[in-house]
Amino acid sequence: MNYVKLGKEISYALRHHPEKYHLDMDDEGWVVVNQLLDALKDKYGILDEEDIIDLMNHSDKQRYELKNHRIRAYYGHSFKKKIKKESQIPPQILYHGTAKRFLSSIMKEGLKPMNRQYVHLSQDKETAYLVGSRHDQNPVILQIDAYKAYQDGIAFYLGNETVWLSEALPSQYIKML
Ligand code: HQG
């Protein structure tokens, strides 16, 4: 089984285009696993929930949550109707890895969700570095004054254990490391 290809397509369906797969997704992003697998069967053959568990165990990142025969993406959504998330108290500091070429704009306008529903932040510098490496060979790591932003009314949400999400963050909460 090509887990990388299957995983990419599942992310595409759950994060970006559930309608293309005719998925009945609820407000929190949950979809019945069998409905997703049914939509993928022409391309990947007959799969069951065990295959998804296998895929998740083989993955470099924790991208999906599986519960009560339903599945959802922890983060990354881009479609218009925002996934309902419960606001959480963030740690004092979070990090964001990005490309040097985005810096002047970020320091002026702050961090924006861009094509996604939320800004994506990292729990630790190592994760931020990996995220930033997707955009730049020598990424920049930004330190985010998360708890201060939260106290000032900006909502934060938990993605998985290493990914946090937030609403747009003005530059006053962002420091270059
Ligand atoms: C940048 C992957 C200019 C922002 C990762 C980032 C993550 C601005 C880019 C998850 C800006 C958006 C998300 C502004 C933000 N001006 N640029 N005002 N505000 N940006 O890919 O955070 O492998 O949408 O710095 O690991 O890089 O898919 O977000 O560079 O967890 O599971 O705009 O996706 O996970 O890029 O990554 P992205 P991201 P997966």
Short mmCIF file of N, CA and C and ligand atoms in Angstrom, two decimals, residues 15 61 63 75 96-99 102 105-106 109-116 120 131 134-135 163, ligand 1:
data_model
loop_
_atom_site.label_atom_id
_atom_site.label_comp_id
_atom_site.label_asym_id
_atom_site.label_seq_id
_atom_site.Cartn_x
_atom_site.Cartn_y
_atom_site.Cartn_z
N ARG A 15 -9.26 18.05 4.48
CA ARG A 15 -8.87 19.43 4.78
C ARG A 15 -9.36 20.44 3.75
N LYS A 61 3.78 12.29 10.89
CA LYS A 61 3.06 13.27 11.71
C LYS A 61 1.70 12.71 12.11
N ARG A 63 -1.73 13.39 11.82
CA ARG A 63 -2.58 14.29 11.04
C ARG A 63 -4.07 14.08 11.25
N TYR A 75 -5.75 19.43 11.79
CA TYR A 75 -5.40 20.81 11.41
C TYR A 75 -5.31 20.89 9.89
N HIS A 96 6.74 29.62 15.26
CA HIS A 96 6.26 29.51 13.88
C HIS A 96 7.47 29.53 12.95
N GLY A 97 7.61 28.50 12.17
CA GLY A 97 8.72 28.43 11.22
C GLY A 97 8.24 28.91 9.87
N THR A 98 9.02 29.81 9.26
CA THR A 98 8.59 30.35 7.98
C THR A 98 9.79 30.68 7.10
N ALA A 99 9.52 31.23 5.92
CA ALA A 99 10.59 31.57 4.97
C ALA A 99 11.04 33.01 5.17
N PHE A 102 9.07 35.85 3.56
CA PHE A 102 7.76 36.27 4.09
C PHE A 102 7.89 37.25 5.26
N SER A 105 6.66 41.07 5.35
CA SER A 105 5.20 41.13 5.35
C SER A 105 4.63 40.69 6.71
N ILE A 106 5.21 39.62 7.28
CA ILE A 106 4.71 39.13 8.57
C ILE A 106 4.95 40.18 9.67
N GLU A 109 2.23 42.94 8.82
CA GLU A 109 0.78 42.60 8.90
C GLU A 109 0.47 41.56 9.98
N GLY A 110 1.50 40.97 10.56
CA GLY A 110 1.28 39.90 11.51
C GLY A 110 1.13 38.56 10.79
N LEU A 111 0.92 37.49 11.57
CA LEU A 111 0.71 36.17 10.96
C LEU A 111 -0.76 36.02 10.61
N LYS A 112 -1.00 35.65 9.37
CA LYS A 112 -2.38 35.46 8.90
C LYS A 112 -2.59 34.01 8.51
N PRO A 113 -3.82 33.56 8.51
CA PRO A 113 -4.07 32.16 8.13
C PRO A 113 -3.72 31.88 6.66
N MET A 114 -3.62 32.91 5.85
CA MET A 114 -3.36 32.78 4.41
C MET A 114 -4.40 31.85 3.79
N ASN A 115 -3.99 30.72 3.18
CA ASN A 115 -4.99 29.87 2.53
C ASN A 115 -5.70 28.91 3.48
N ARG A 116 -5.33 28.95 4.75
CA ARG A 116 -5.97 28.01 5.68
C ARG A 116 -6.97 28.75 6.58
N HIS A 120 -1.10 28.43 11.85
CA HIS A 120 -0.54 27.20 12.43
C HIS A 120 0.74 27.52 13.20
N VAL A 131 8.47 22.73 9.88
CA VAL A 131 7.37 23.39 9.15
C VAL A 131 7.95 24.45 8.21
N ARG A 134 9.60 23.58 4.77
CA ARG A 134 8.76 23.33 3.59
C ARG A 134 8.73 24.56 2.68
N HIS A 135 9.14 25.73 3.25
CA HIS A 135 9.07 26.97 2.48
C HIS A 135 10.45 27.55 2.17
N VAL A 163 1.06 20.79 17.20
CA VAL A 163 0.52 21.89 16.38
C VAL A 163 -0.58 22.63 17.14
C1 HQG B 1 3.11 32.57 5.76
C2 HQG B 1 1.96 21.27 7.43
C3 HQG B 1 3.32 36.67 4.25
C4 HQG B 1 3.38 31.58 6.87
C5 HQG B 1 2.90 21.91 8.43
C6 HQG B 1 3.59 30.30 6.06
C7 HQG B 1 2.00 22.69 9.37
C8 HQG B 1 2.63 35.00 5.65
C9 HQG B 1 2.71 30.52 4.82
C10 HQG B 1 0.80 23.02 8.52
C11 HQG B 1 1.87 35.93 6.42
C12 HQG B 1 1.47 29.65 4.80
C13 HQG B 1 0.72 24.49 8.19
C14 HQG B 1 1.89 37.28 6.02
C15 HQG B 1 1.64 33.99 7.31
N1 HQG B 1 2.62 37.62 4.93
N2 HQG B 1 3.34 35.37 4.57
N3 HQG B 1 1.22 38.24 6.69
N4 HQG B 1 1.27 35.26 7.43
N5 HQG B 1 2.46 33.81 6.24
O1 HQG B 1 1.60 25.87 4.45
O2 HQG B 1 2.13 27.16 8.88
O3 HQG B 1 2.50 18.22 6.53
O4 HQG B 1 -0.43 27.36 4.77
O5 HQG B 1 4.55 31.94 7.61
O6 HQG B 1 3.72 20.98 9.08
O7 HQG B 1 3.63 26.60 6.88
O8 HQG B 1 0.41 19.31 5.73
O9 HQG B 1 1.15 27.09 6.64
O10 HQG B 1 4.93 30.14 5.69
O11 HQG B 1 1.65 22.01 10.51
O12 HQG B 1 0.38 17.88 7.77
O13 HQG B 1 2.28 31.89 4.85
O14 HQG B 1 0.93 22.24 7.32
O15 HQG B 1 1.46 20.05 7.89
O16 HQG B 1 1.88 28.33 4.56
O17 HQG B 1 1.96 24.95 7.66
P1 HQG B 1 1.00 27.10 5.03
P2 HQG B 1 2.32 26.51 7.56
P3 HQG B 1 1.18 18.80 6.92
#
